[in-house]
Each structure stands twice: as structure tokens, then as C-alpha cells.
Amino acid sequence: MKRHKLSRVFIGAIFIINFITNTLVAIAVVLSYALGAFNEATPLVLTTVYIISVTLIGFALAAIVGKRLFSQFTELSEAMKRVAGGDYDVRVEEKRDIDEVRDMSVSFNEMARELGMTELMRKDFVSNVSHEFKTPLSVIEGYAALIERESADERCRGYAGRISASAKRLSKLAGNILLLSRLENQTVSIEKAPFRLDKRLREAILLHERGWTEKKLGLDLELPETEITGSADLLDEVWSNLIGNAVKFSREGGTLGVRITESGDKVAVAVSDTGCGIPDEARARIFEKFYQADASRASEGNGLGLPLARRIVELHGGTVEVSSEAGRGSTFTVYLKR
Ligand code: ADP
């Protein structure tokens, strides 16, 4: 492929414009002399011809060169957007006829490759560490629970209870990190089967019974018999997280709502609460890993529930939407295909 430097392309274009227009003017002068038509209006006509031809040829060349150049820049800019969105597998064509664009493409590919390697190492590290955490944590949890049950010393039982609760929290965190990294790396599709959505939602609500009875929440349920196809176990994580959050961020005496609505081939599950709500600036970030709107992290949690829920819903080809008003409550709606 013939290659050019950008500066030479521009110099070449200016040269072509000059050459063509000067030649046109020279031909016009010779013709007007030859035909005996040269008079005092001729310089004005020639200047007009000169200006019009410079403009037209300039536009034509700018359109040809610009189109070629911009299509290459657009391709690069699209690829950069994908890298910014976390897709490090994107590559651009390196064989370019303009040197500067070729250098940029080679550097871009190099950068995407390096970022991909770093991301892979990070993911491997995180999932290996989480995996290694799980066994010792369950041993700690098991023995702490045993001491809590069997010890005659009340203080000792208290300490063991706290150790057990903290170990449970850490083990939940390690489990969530592992599951999220597995789902993020999921390239094959998940195993799906038909199941009763309303039943699974009822079970998820019961799982949090202690939370909503302690807070004396009223239940507003609308769970008509609904069958969908998906991974019921993975979706249980979604329901448990959304219902758990609705309970956790509710005030005493509030209302927990869980509703199924169907329209066409879509099913929507809305989980609502009348709790503290989510401030506008936090709403855009709640699906980020480890993000918690309450910077003091006073509430129990690790900020992985919503990213995990969204990933699971995405793997089902669905979406999650949130509407919330600070101080008045929130509604998370999951849209799934049947
Ligand atoms: P966490 O383990 O902290 O609950 P999540 O990823 O589930 O992590 O949620 C992230 C953050 O989003 C929470 O810490 C909280 O600030 C906010 N959030 C989620 N659900 C609700 C809700 N129903 N009401 C108010 N804030 C919520």
C-alpha cells in the first residue's frame, strides 16, 4: 500500500489546486487573445474564473481527502469509546495509507492489548484471592458458631457471636466477588429453563421475613401466576438483593411492594419501598462495584449486590431501571423476556 505523510497530503492538495487553476486562467488568457476578445472586462472575468475554480476544486479535494481521513478517525474514536466502556478486545485496522493514522492505530492496538492483559491479571487475582478466603472463613464461622452455642461463659458467647457475624459478612463478600467475576467472564450462555416466577419471588420475600417483621413493614404484593424461562437460581440472587435492600433502607412501619406485570412478551418485576430513597447524584452510581451511597457505610452490605443483579439480568437479555425520590422511597424494576 502506498503511504503518505499527512503534511505531504495537504501540500500536494494545495499544489494541485494551484496548478489546475493557474492552467485554467492561462488557457483563458491565451484563448481570449487568440479570439481577439481581450478587452478591459477580461481581467475581471479571469479573476472570477480563478476564484470559482479555486473554490470548487478546493471543495472537491477537501471532500475526497477529508472523507478518507475522517472515516479513519471515526473508526478510531468508536474503538476508543469501546475501550473506555471496558471492552479491551477491540482492535483497529493497522494498514493505513496515512503515516500518522497508521502510527495512531498501532499505538491504539498496543494500548488495548496491554489494558486487556492487566484486566485479566486483576480478575484472576481477585477471584483467586476470594477463592482462597472462602475455606478459612467457613472454618472460622463454623467454630465461632460452635463456641457461641456450647460455651458456658456468656461473654465468650458474645465474642463468638460477633466473630461469626463478621465471618459471615466476609464470606458473603468473597462469594459475591467470585460470582460477579464468573458472570463478567461468562462467554457461553447461561443454562435456562422454564420456572414459576411468582413462586420464587414469594420464597425470596420469606427469606427476608425477619427483616420486614422487625421493621413492621406492610406488604403490598401482586404476584399473579407467571412462568418465564431463565436461570431461576441466578435470578434468586436478584430478587434477594432487591428485596433485601428494600427492607434494609426502609423505616419502621413502611411498605414493601413486590409486583409482577406482563405486557406482550415482557415481564416486569417491581420491588418498591417507602424508605430513605436515593439522592440524584448517587442514583447514577449505585450499579458501580463497591459503591454505597452512604459514605459512612453504616448499613450492612458491600456494594456488590446491584452490580451483580444487573449482570444477571443482562445475561437474561433484560434491563434494570430505578426510580427514586430522596426521603420517599425507591422502586427497582427488572424487565425480562418471557
Ligand atoms: P449494598 O450491599 O450496600 O446494599 P448494593 O449494590 O445492593 O450494595 O446497593 C448499592 C447502594 O445503593 C446501597 O449501598 C445504597 O446506598 C443504594 N441502594 C440500593 N437499594 C436501595 C434502596 N432500596 N433504597 C435506598 N438506597 C438503596
mmCIF file of C-alpha atoms and ligand atoms in Angstrom:
data_model
loop_
_atom_site.group_PDB
_atom_site.id
_atom_site.type_symbol
_atom_site.label_atom_id
_atom_site.label_comp_id
_atom_site.label_asym_id
_atom_site.label_seq_id
_atom_site.Cartn_x
_atom_site.Cartn_y
_atom_site.Cartn_z
ATOM 1 C CA MET A 1 0.000 0.000 0.000
ATOM 2 C CA LYS A 2 1.262 3.446 -0.909
ATOM 3 C CA ARG A 3 1.806 5.518 2.240
ATOM 4 C CA HIS A 4 1.786 9.280 2.730
ATOM 5 C CA LYS A 5 2.546 11.749 5.452
ATOM 6 C CA LEU A 6 -0.398 13.962 6.415
ATOM 7 C CA SER A 7 1.635 17.156 5.845
ATOM 8 C CA ARG A 8 2.551 15.947 2.330
ATOM 9 C CA VAL A 9 -1.085 15.219 1.537
ATOM 10 C CA PHE A 10 -2.009 18.834 2.355
ATOM 11 C CA ILE A 11 0.948 20.299 0.453
ATOM 12 C CA GLY A 12 0.035 18.045 -2.503
ATOM 13 C CA ALA A 13 -3.585 19.236 -2.373
ATOM 14 C CA ILE A 14 -2.542 22.918 -2.389
ATOM 15 C CA PHE A 15 -0.165 22.248 -5.294
ATOM 16 C CA ILE A 16 -2.934 20.537 -7.308
ATOM 17 C CA ILE A 17 -5.373 23.408 -6.681
ATOM 18 C CA ASN A 18 -2.781 25.982 -7.773
ATOM 19 C CA PHE A 19 -1.711 24.021 -10.810
ATOM 20 C CA ILE A 20 -5.223 23.434 -12.130
ATOM 21 C CA THR A 21 -6.494 26.982 -11.522
ATOM 22 C CA ASN A 22 -3.378 28.657 -12.944
ATOM 23 C CA THR A 23 -3.582 26.426 -16.005
ATOM 24 C CA LEU A 24 -7.276 27.304 -16.445
ATOM 25 C CA VAL A 25 -6.545 31.041 -16.207
ATOM 26 C CA ALA A 26 -3.579 30.757 -18.608
ATOM 27 C CA ILE A 27 -5.769 28.891 -21.158
ATOM 28 C CA ALA A 28 -8.471 31.561 -20.780
ATOM 29 C CA VAL A 29 -5.916 34.391 -21.399
ATOM 30 C CA VAL A 30 -4.458 32.643 -24.484
ATOM 31 C CA LEU A 31 -7.956 31.916 -25.845
ATOM 32 C CA SER A 32 -9.189 35.486 -25.353
ATOM 33 C CA TYR A 33 -6.071 36.825 -27.150
ATOM 34 C CA ALA A 34 -6.361 34.278 -29.950
ATOM 35 C CA LEU A 35 -10.048 35.043 -30.468
ATOM 36 C CA GLY A 36 -9.363 38.812 -30.237
ATOM 37 C CA ALA A 37 -11.801 39.046 -27.336
ATOM 38 C CA PHE A 38 -9.429 40.641 -24.834
ATOM 39 C CA ASN A 39 -10.879 43.945 -23.542
ATOM 40 C CA GLU A 40 -10.996 45.854 -20.212
ATOM 41 C CA ALA A 41 -13.604 43.441 -18.750
ATOM 42 C CA THR A 42 -11.337 40.407 -19.326
ATOM 43 C CA PRO A 43 -9.236 40.739 -16.056
ATOM 44 C CA LEU A 44 -12.484 40.803 -14.027
ATOM 45 C CA VAL A 45 -13.798 37.691 -15.816
ATOM 46 C CA LEU A 46 -10.437 35.925 -15.325
ATOM 47 C CA THR A 47 -10.379 36.815 -11.606
ATOM 48 C CA THR A 48 -13.932 35.442 -11.242
ATOM 49 C CA VAL A 49 -12.962 32.228 -13.098
ATOM 50 C CA TYR A 50 -9.902 31.956 -10.835
ATOM 51 C CA ILE A 51 -11.892 32.374 -7.592
ATOM 52 C CA ILE A 52 -14.678 29.998 -8.647
ATOM 53 C CA SER A 53 -12.281 27.283 -9.801
ATOM 54 C CA VAL A 54 -10.130 27.579 -6.627
ATOM 55 C CA THR A 55 -13.274 27.235 -4.510
ATOM 56 C CA LEU A 56 -14.745 24.290 -6.459
ATOM 57 C CA ILE A 57 -11.505 22.332 -6.742
ATOM 58 C CA GLY A 58 -10.682 23.124 -3.102
ATOM 59 C CA PHE A 59 -14.071 21.758 -2.010
ATOM 60 C CA ALA A 60 -13.730 18.660 -4.170
ATOM 61 C CA LEU A 61 -10.253 17.834 -2.831
ATOM 62 C CA ALA A 62 -11.223 18.613 0.783
ATOM 63 C CA ALA A 63 -14.241 16.306 0.396
ATOM 64 C CA ILE A 64 -12.145 13.441 -1.040
ATOM 65 C CA VAL A 65 -9.227 13.733 1.431
ATOM 66 C CA GLY A 66 -11.465 14.689 4.383
ATOM 67 C CA LYS A 67 -13.852 11.766 3.852
ATOM 68 C CA ARG A 68 -10.978 9.337 3.768
ATOM 69 C CA LEU A 69 -9.317 10.890 6.829
ATOM 70 C CA PHE A 70 -12.480 11.297 8.876
ATOM 71 C CA SER A 71 -13.664 7.754 8.264
ATOM 72 C CA GLN A 72 -10.372 6.553 9.741
ATOM 73 C CA PHE A 73 -10.623 8.934 12.707
ATOM 74 C CA THR A 74 -14.263 7.944 13.280
ATOM 75 C CA GLU A 75 -13.260 4.294 13.376
ATOM 76 C CA LEU A 76 -10.526 5.089 15.917
ATOM 77 C CA SER A 77 -12.863 7.202 18.020
ATOM 78 C CA GLU A 78 -15.515 4.425 18.076
ATOM 79 C CA ALA A 79 -12.860 1.940 19.158
ATOM 80 C CA MET A 80 -11.697 4.317 21.920
ATOM 81 C CA LYS A 81 -15.260 4.605 23.204
ATOM 82 C CA ARG A 82 -15.469 0.811 23.418
ATOM 83 C CA VAL A 83 -12.183 0.644 25.355
ATOM 84 C CA ALA A 84 -13.480 3.348 27.709
ATOM 85 C CA GLY A 85 -16.534 1.118 28.250
ATOM 86 C CA GLY A 86 -14.275 -1.783 29.276
ATOM 87 C CA ASP A 87 -14.100 -3.752 26.001
ATOM 88 C CA TYR A 88 -10.378 -4.447 25.634
ATOM 89 C CA ASP A 89 -10.774 -6.963 22.795
ATOM 90 C CA VAL A 90 -11.414 -4.237 20.240
ATOM 91 C CA ARG A 91 -8.727 -3.784 17.544
ATOM 92 C CA VAL A 92 -8.467 -1.400 14.573
ATOM 93 C CA GLU A 93 -7.008 -1.898 11.073
ATOM 94 C CA GLU A 94 -3.282 -1.109 11.129
ATOM 95 C CA LYS A 95 -2.677 -0.936 7.356
ATOM 96 C CA ARG A 96 -3.296 2.754 6.649
ATOM 97 C CA ASP A 97 -2.178 4.929 3.769
ATOM 98 C CA ILE A 98 -1.513 7.927 6.025
ATOM 99 C CA ASP A 99 1.511 7.559 8.315
ATOM 100 C CA GLU A 100 0.121 9.457 11.290
ATOM 101 C CA VAL A 101 -3.145 7.458 11.324
ATOM 102 C CA ARG A 102 -1.192 4.209 10.958
ATOM 103 C CA ASP A 103 1.029 5.128 13.967
ATOM 104 C CA MET A 104 -2.059 6.018 15.973
ATOM 105 C CA SER A 105 -3.739 2.704 15.071
ATOM 106 C CA VAL A 106 -0.640 0.677 16.009
ATOM 107 C CA SER A 107 -0.368 2.512 19.372
ATOM 108 C CA PHE A 108 -4.097 2.076 19.980
ATOM 109 C CA ASN A 109 -3.915 -1.684 19.439
ATOM 110 C CA GLU A 110 -0.876 -1.898 21.698
ATOM 111 C CA MET A 111 -2.719 0.041 24.419
ATOM 112 C CA ALA A 112 -5.871 -2.139 24.157
ATOM 113 C CA ARG A 113 -3.716 -5.307 24.322
ATOM 114 C CA GLU A 114 -1.868 -4.081 27.445
ATOM 115 C CA LEU A 115 -5.090 -2.987 29.153
ATOM 116 C CA GLY A 116 -6.656 -6.376 28.366
ATOM 117 C CA MET A 117 -3.682 -8.187 29.939
ATOM 118 C CA THR A 118 -3.818 -6.013 33.069
ATOM 119 C CA GLU A 119 -7.572 -6.545 33.385
ATOM 120 C CA LEU A 120 -7.140 -10.307 33.030
ATOM 121 C CA MET A 121 -4.439 -10.351 35.725
ATOM 122 C CA ARG A 122 -6.627 -8.226 38.005
ATOM 123 C CA LYS A 123 -9.637 -10.502 37.542
ATOM 124 C CA ASP A 124 -7.549 -13.639 38.101
ATOM 125 C CA PHE A 125 -6.014 -12.139 41.212
ATOM 126 C CA VAL A 126 -9.348 -11.062 42.662
ATOM 127 C CA SER A 127 -11.066 -14.376 42.007
ATOM 128 C CA ASN A 128 -8.080 -16.425 43.301
ATOM 129 C CA VAL A 129 -7.865 -14.389 46.495
ATOM 130 C CA SER A 130 -11.637 -14.626 47.030
ATOM 131 C CA HIS A 131 -11.498 -18.345 46.458
ATOM 132 C CA GLU A 132 -8.644 -18.785 48.957
ATOM 133 C CA PHE A 133 -10.615 -16.748 51.508
ATOM 134 C CA LYS A 134 -13.663 -18.973 51.425
ATOM 135 C CA THR A 135 -12.351 -22.120 53.165
ATOM 136 C CA PRO A 136 -10.626 -20.458 56.146
ATOM 137 C CA LEU A 137 -13.632 -18.191 56.567
ATOM 138 C CA SER A 138 -16.085 -21.058 56.739
ATOM 139 C CA VAL A 139 -13.815 -22.771 59.327
ATOM 140 C CA ILE A 140 -13.790 -19.570 61.437
ATOM 141 C CA GLU A 141 -17.539 -19.202 61.027
ATOM 142 C CA GLY A 142 -18.194 -22.837 61.971
ATOM 143 C CA TYR A 143 -16.026 -22.795 65.126
ATOM 144 C CA ALA A 144 -17.341 -19.396 66.227
ATOM 145 C CA ALA A 145 -20.910 -20.703 65.879
ATOM 146 C CA LEU A 146 -19.921 -23.790 67.894
ATOM 147 C CA ILE A 147 -18.420 -21.702 70.729
ATOM 148 C CA GLU A 148 -21.492 -19.442 70.664
ATOM 149 C CA ARG A 149 -23.693 -22.487 71.156
ATOM 150 C CA GLU A 150 -21.624 -24.507 73.601
ATOM 151 C CA SER A 151 -19.682 -22.062 75.770
ATOM 152 C CA ALA A 152 -20.812 -21.662 79.390
ATOM 153 C CA ASP A 153 -19.255 -18.174 79.574
ATOM 154 C CA GLU A 154 -21.724 -15.507 78.457
ATOM 155 C CA ARG A 155 -19.015 -13.001 77.471
ATOM 156 C CA CYS A 156 -17.335 -15.670 75.418
ATOM 157 C CA ARG A 157 -20.634 -16.416 73.650
ATOM 158 C CA GLY A 158 -20.968 -12.712 72.859
ATOM 159 C CA TYR A 159 -17.494 -12.532 71.311
ATOM 160 C CA ALA A 160 -18.074 -15.735 69.357
ATOM 161 C CA GLY A 161 -21.358 -14.303 68.051
ATOM 162 C CA ARG A 162 -19.572 -11.232 66.701
ATOM 163 C CA ILE A 163 -16.802 -13.305 65.138
ATOM 164 C CA SER A 164 -19.408 -15.498 63.478
ATOM 165 C CA ALA A 165 -21.366 -12.482 62.141
ATOM 166 C CA SER A 166 -18.207 -10.842 60.750
ATOM 167 C CA ALA A 167 -17.042 -14.094 59.165
ATOM 168 C CA LYS A 168 -20.480 -14.456 57.546
ATOM 169 C CA ARG A 169 -20.197 -10.936 56.119
ATOM 170 C CA LEU A 170 -16.723 -11.587 54.743
ATOM 171 C CA SER A 171 -17.807 -14.903 53.310
ATOM 172 C CA LYS A 172 -20.781 -13.215 51.591
ATOM 173 C CA LEU A 173 -18.374 -10.622 50.156
ATOM 174 C CA ALA A 174 -15.977 -13.310 48.873
ATOM 175 C CA GLY A 175 -18.942 -15.231 47.406
ATOM 176 C CA ASN A 176 -20.266 -12.116 45.655
ATOM 177 C CA ILE A 177 -16.842 -11.241 44.216
ATOM 178 C CA LEU A 178 -16.417 -14.779 42.904
ATOM 179 C CA LEU A 179 -19.891 -14.908 41.381
ATOM 180 C CA LEU A 180 -19.527 -11.468 39.802
ATOM 181 C CA SER A 181 -16.149 -12.272 38.280
ATOM 182 C CA ARG A 182 -17.522 -15.577 36.970
ATOM 183 C CA LEU A 183 -20.516 -13.814 35.425
ATOM 184 C CA GLU A 184 -18.404 -10.997 33.990
ATOM 185 C CA ASN A 185 -16.211 -13.532 32.245
ATOM 186 C CA GLN A 186 -19.229 -15.513 31.092
ATOM 187 C CA THR A 187 -18.852 -16.058 27.402
ATOM 188 C CA VAL A 188 -21.150 -19.035 26.990
ATOM 189 C CA SER A 189 -24.833 -18.517 27.613
ATOM 190 C CA ILE A 190 -26.298 -19.498 30.983
ATOM 191 C CA GLU A 191 -28.496 -22.555 31.434
ATOM 192 C CA LYS A 192 -32.139 -21.554 31.192
ATOM 193 C CA ALA A 193 -35.317 -23.448 31.941
ATOM 194 C CA PRO A 194 -38.998 -22.515 32.435
ATOM 195 C CA PHE A 195 -39.938 -21.755 36.054
ATOM 196 C CA ARG A 196 -42.680 -20.094 38.131
ATOM 197 C CA LEU A 197 -41.519 -16.540 38.773
ATOM 198 C CA ASP A 198 -44.246 -15.771 41.323
ATOM 199 C CA LYS A 199 -43.205 -18.762 43.478
ATOM 200 C CA ARG A 200 -39.551 -17.748 43.504
ATOM 201 C CA LEU A 201 -40.481 -14.186 44.430
ATOM 202 C CA ARG A 202 -42.614 -15.426 47.344
ATOM 203 C CA GLU A 203 -39.681 -17.526 48.563
ATOM 204 C CA ALA A 204 -37.357 -14.517 48.324
ATOM 205 C CA ILE A 205 -39.831 -12.422 50.345
ATOM 206 C CA LEU A 206 -39.987 -15.160 53.001
ATOM 207 C CA LEU A 207 -36.205 -15.277 53.138
ATOM 208 C CA HIS A 208 -36.265 -11.708 54.444
ATOM 209 C CA GLU A 209 -39.170 -12.276 56.830
ATOM 210 C CA ARG A 210 -37.091 -11.487 59.900
ATOM 211 C CA GLY A 211 -36.112 -8.093 58.428
ATOM 212 C CA TRP A 212 -39.614 -6.985 57.463
ATOM 213 C CA THR A 213 -41.286 -8.250 60.628
ATOM 214 C CA GLU A 214 -38.674 -6.490 62.806
ATOM 215 C CA LYS A 215 -39.333 -3.229 60.937
ATOM 216 C CA LYS A 216 -43.087 -3.857 60.942
ATOM 217 C CA LEU A 217 -43.306 -3.316 57.193
ATOM 218 C CA GLY A 218 -46.620 -3.746 55.448
ATOM 219 C CA LEU A 219 -46.557 -5.972 52.369
ATOM 220 C CA ASP A 220 -48.103 -4.853 49.100
ATOM 221 C CA LEU A 221 -47.880 -7.903 46.845
ATOM 222 C CA GLU A 222 -49.253 -8.567 43.407
ATOM 223 C CA LEU A 223 -47.875 -11.871 42.260
ATOM 224 C CA PRO A 224 -50.077 -13.491 39.634
ATOM 225 C CA GLU A 225 -49.085 -16.930 38.345
ATOM 226 C CA THR A 226 -46.289 -16.242 35.837
ATOM 227 C CA GLU A 227 -43.960 -18.596 34.037
ATOM 228 C CA ILE A 228 -40.733 -17.394 32.452
ATOM 229 C CA THR A 229 -37.598 -19.025 31.060
ATOM 230 C CA GLY A 230 -34.272 -18.294 32.688
ATOM 231 C CA SER A 231 -31.854 -19.359 35.367
ATOM 232 C CA ALA A 232 -34.087 -19.417 38.450
ATOM 233 C CA ASP A 233 -31.116 -19.787 40.820
ATOM 234 C CA LEU A 234 -29.233 -16.805 39.394
ATOM 235 C CA LEU A 235 -32.392 -14.682 39.338
ATOM 236 C CA ASP A 236 -32.952 -15.576 43.019
ATOM 237 C CA GLU A 237 -29.800 -13.509 43.697
ATOM 238 C CA VAL A 238 -31.500 -10.545 42.011
ATOM 239 C CA TRP A 239 -34.776 -10.843 43.970
ATOM 240 C CA SER A 240 -32.967 -11.430 47.236
ATOM 241 C CA ASN A 241 -30.771 -8.402 46.703
ATOM 242 C CA LEU A 242 -33.580 -6.042 45.683
ATOM 243 C CA ILE A 243 -35.929 -7.194 48.459
ATOM 244 C CA GLY A 244 -33.038 -7.189 50.987
ATOM 245 C CA ASN A 245 -32.188 -3.592 50.036
ATOM 246 C CA ALA A 246 -35.839 -2.517 50.169
ATOM 247 C CA VAL A 247 -36.059 -3.879 53.720
ATOM 248 C CA LYS A 248 -32.635 -2.560 54.746
ATOM 249 C CA PHE A 249 -33.294 1.001 53.571
ATOM 250 C CA SER A 250 -36.881 1.149 54.926
ATOM 251 C CA ARG A 251 -38.019 2.949 58.034
ATOM 252 C CA GLU A 252 -40.199 1.227 60.606
ATOM 253 C CA GLY A 253 -43.820 0.940 59.555
ATOM 254 C CA GLY A 254 -43.112 1.431 55.847
ATOM 255 C CA THR A 255 -44.359 -0.673 52.948
ATOM 256 C CA LEU A 256 -42.546 -3.279 50.892
ATOM 257 C CA GLY A 257 -44.070 -3.783 47.450
ATOM 258 C CA VAL A 258 -43.375 -6.627 45.012
ATOM 259 C CA ARG A 259 -45.354 -6.706 41.770
ATOM 260 C CA ILE A 260 -45.331 -8.695 38.574
ATOM 261 C CA THR A 261 -46.798 -7.092 35.475
ATOM 262 C CA GLU A 262 -46.857 -8.504 31.960
ATOM 263 C CA SER A 263 -47.028 -6.771 28.642
ATOM 264 C CA GLY A 264 -46.578 -8.682 25.390
ATOM 265 C CA ASP A 265 -43.559 -10.925 25.649
ATOM 266 C CA LYS A 266 -42.120 -8.876 28.516
ATOM 267 C CA VAL A 267 -42.442 -9.393 32.246
ATOM 268 C CA ALA A 268 -41.652 -6.648 34.746
ATOM 269 C CA VAL A 269 -40.878 -7.228 38.404
ATOM 270 C CA ALA A 270 -41.064 -4.066 40.508
ATOM 271 C CA VAL A 271 -39.663 -4.031 44.042
ATOM 272 C CA SER A 272 -40.586 -0.860 45.884
ATOM 273 C CA ASP A 273 -40.099 0.600 49.332
ATOM 274 C CA THR A 274 -41.091 3.725 51.188
ATOM 275 C CA GLY A 275 -37.642 4.137 52.727
ATOM 276 C CA CYS A 276 -34.852 6.700 52.610
ATOM 277 C CA GLY A 277 -34.710 6.874 48.787
ATOM 278 C CA ILE A 278 -31.588 7.522 46.716
ATOM 279 C CA PRO A 279 -30.242 11.051 46.134
ATOM 280 C CA ASP A 280 -29.950 12.101 42.460
ATOM 281 C CA GLU A 281 -26.146 12.164 42.447
ATOM 282 C CA ALA A 282 -25.973 8.638 43.898
ATOM 283 C CA ARG A 283 -28.539 7.137 41.507
ATOM 284 C CA ALA A 284 -26.116 7.217 38.593
ATOM 285 C CA ARG A 285 -23.531 5.296 40.596
ATOM 286 C CA ILE A 286 -25.402 2.609 42.527
ATOM 287 C CA PHE A 287 -24.646 -0.053 39.909
ATOM 288 C CA GLU A 288 -20.879 0.529 40.247
ATOM 289 C CA LYS A 289 -18.943 -2.131 42.095
ATOM 290 C CA PHE A 290 -18.449 -1.394 45.823
ATOM 291 C CA TYR A 291 -20.451 1.832 45.636
ATOM 292 C CA GLN A 292 -22.565 2.668 48.673
ATOM 293 C CA ALA A 293 -24.467 5.943 48.757
ATOM 294 C CA ASP A 294 -23.926 6.202 52.483
ATOM 295 C CA ALA A 295 -20.206 7.071 52.637
ATOM 296 C CA SER A 296 -20.052 6.091 56.321
ATOM 297 C CA ARG A 297 -21.053 2.548 55.239
ATOM 298 C CA ALA A 298 -23.238 2.330 58.324
ATOM 299 C CA SER A 299 -25.621 -0.128 56.647
ATOM 300 C CA GLU A 300 -24.638 -3.741 56.342
ATOM 301 C CA GLY A 301 -23.536 -4.517 52.794
ATOM 302 C CA ASN A 302 -20.655 -4.448 50.393
ATOM 303 C CA GLY A 303 -21.880 -2.549 47.350
ATOM 304 C CA LEU A 304 -21.812 -5.612 45.115
ATOM 305 C CA GLY A 305 -25.480 -6.576 45.197
ATOM 306 C CA LEU A 306 -26.723 -4.240 42.467
ATOM 307 C CA PRO A 307 -23.806 -4.766 40.015
ATOM 308 C CA LEU A 308 -24.355 -8.495 40.452
ATOM 309 C CA ALA A 309 -28.112 -8.132 39.950
ATOM 310 C CA ARG A 310 -27.649 -6.059 36.808
ATOM 311 C CA ARG A 311 -25.145 -8.511 35.323
ATOM 312 C CA ILE A 312 -27.512 -11.440 35.920
ATOM 313 C CA VAL A 313 -30.407 -9.545 34.328
ATOM 314 C CA GLU A 314 -28.191 -8.591 31.344
ATOM 315 C CA LEU A 315 -27.276 -12.254 30.861
ATOM 316 C CA HIS A 316 -31.040 -12.854 30.517
ATOM 317 C CA GLY A 317 -31.285 -10.129 27.890
ATOM 318 C CA GLY A 318 -33.172 -7.869 30.326
ATOM 319 C CA THR A 319 -32.721 -4.453 31.947
ATOM 320 C CA VAL A 320 -32.994 -2.907 35.410
ATOM 321 C CA GLU A 321 -34.455 0.542 35.978
ATOM 322 C CA VAL A 322 -34.610 2.580 39.129
ATOM 323 C CA SER A 323 -36.821 5.457 40.130
ATOM 324 C CA SER A 324 -36.383 7.061 43.490
ATOM 325 C CA GLU A 325 -37.083 10.160 45.477
ATOM 326 C CA ALA A 326 -34.827 11.025 48.389
ATOM 327 C CA GLY A 327 -36.753 10.608 51.634
ATOM 328 C CA ARG A 328 -39.788 8.976 49.967
ATOM 329 C CA GLY A 329 -38.630 5.605 48.697
ATOM 330 C CA SER A 330 -37.377 3.733 45.652
ATOM 331 C CA THR A 331 -38.632 1.317 43.012
ATOM 332 C CA PHE A 332 -36.354 -1.059 41.172
ATOM 333 C CA THR A 333 -37.951 -2.592 38.087
ATOM 334 C CA VAL A 334 -36.485 -5.608 36.308
ATOM 335 C CA TYR A 335 -37.661 -6.194 32.729
ATOM 336 C CA LEU A 336 -37.257 -9.733 31.405
ATOM 337 C CA LYS A 337 -38.315 -11.570 28.291
ATOM 338 C CA ARG A 338 -40.643 -14.471 28.850
HETATM 339 P P1 ADP B 1 -25.256 -2.878 49.416
HETATM 340 O O1 ADP B 1 -24.606 -4.148 49.785
HETATM 341 O O2 ADP B 1 -24.602 -1.672 50.021
HETATM 342 O O3 ADP B 1 -26.736 -2.913 49.615
HETATM 343 P P2 ADP B 1 -25.930 -2.694 46.645
HETATM 344 O O4 ADP B 1 -25.074 -2.806 45.433
HETATM 345 O O5 ADP B 1 -27.058 -3.638 46.784
HETATM 346 O O6 ADP B 1 -24.954 -2.766 47.866
HETATM 347 O O7 ADP B 1 -26.504 -1.209 46.687
HETATM 348 C C1 ADP B 1 -25.607 -0.130 46.492
HETATM 349 C C2 ADP B 1 -26.131 1.115 47.163
HETATM 350 O O8 ADP B 1 -27.317 1.566 46.514
HETATM 351 C C3 ADP B 1 -26.533 0.921 48.608
HETATM 352 O O9 ADP B 1 -25.422 0.977 49.476
HETATM 353 C C4 ADP B 1 -27.495 2.072 48.813
HETATM 354 O O10 ADP B 1 -26.778 3.264 49.049
HETATM 355 C C5 ADP B 1 -28.174 2.198 47.458
HETATM 356 N N1 ADP B 1 -29.470 1.490 47.449
HETATM 357 C C6 ADP B 1 -29.749 0.304 46.876
HETATM 358 N N2 ADP B 1 -31.045 -0.031 47.040
HETATM 359 C C7 ADP B 1 -31.614 0.967 47.741
HETATM 360 C C8 ADP B 1 -32.935 1.229 48.241
HETATM 361 N N3 ADP B 1 -33.942 0.382 48.033
HETATM 362 N N4 ADP B 1 -33.147 2.386 48.915
HETATM 363 C C9 ADP B 1 -32.139 3.271 49.115
HETATM 364 N N5 ADP B 1 -30.859 3.088 48.673
HETATM 365 C C10 ADP B 1 -30.597 1.952 48.006
#
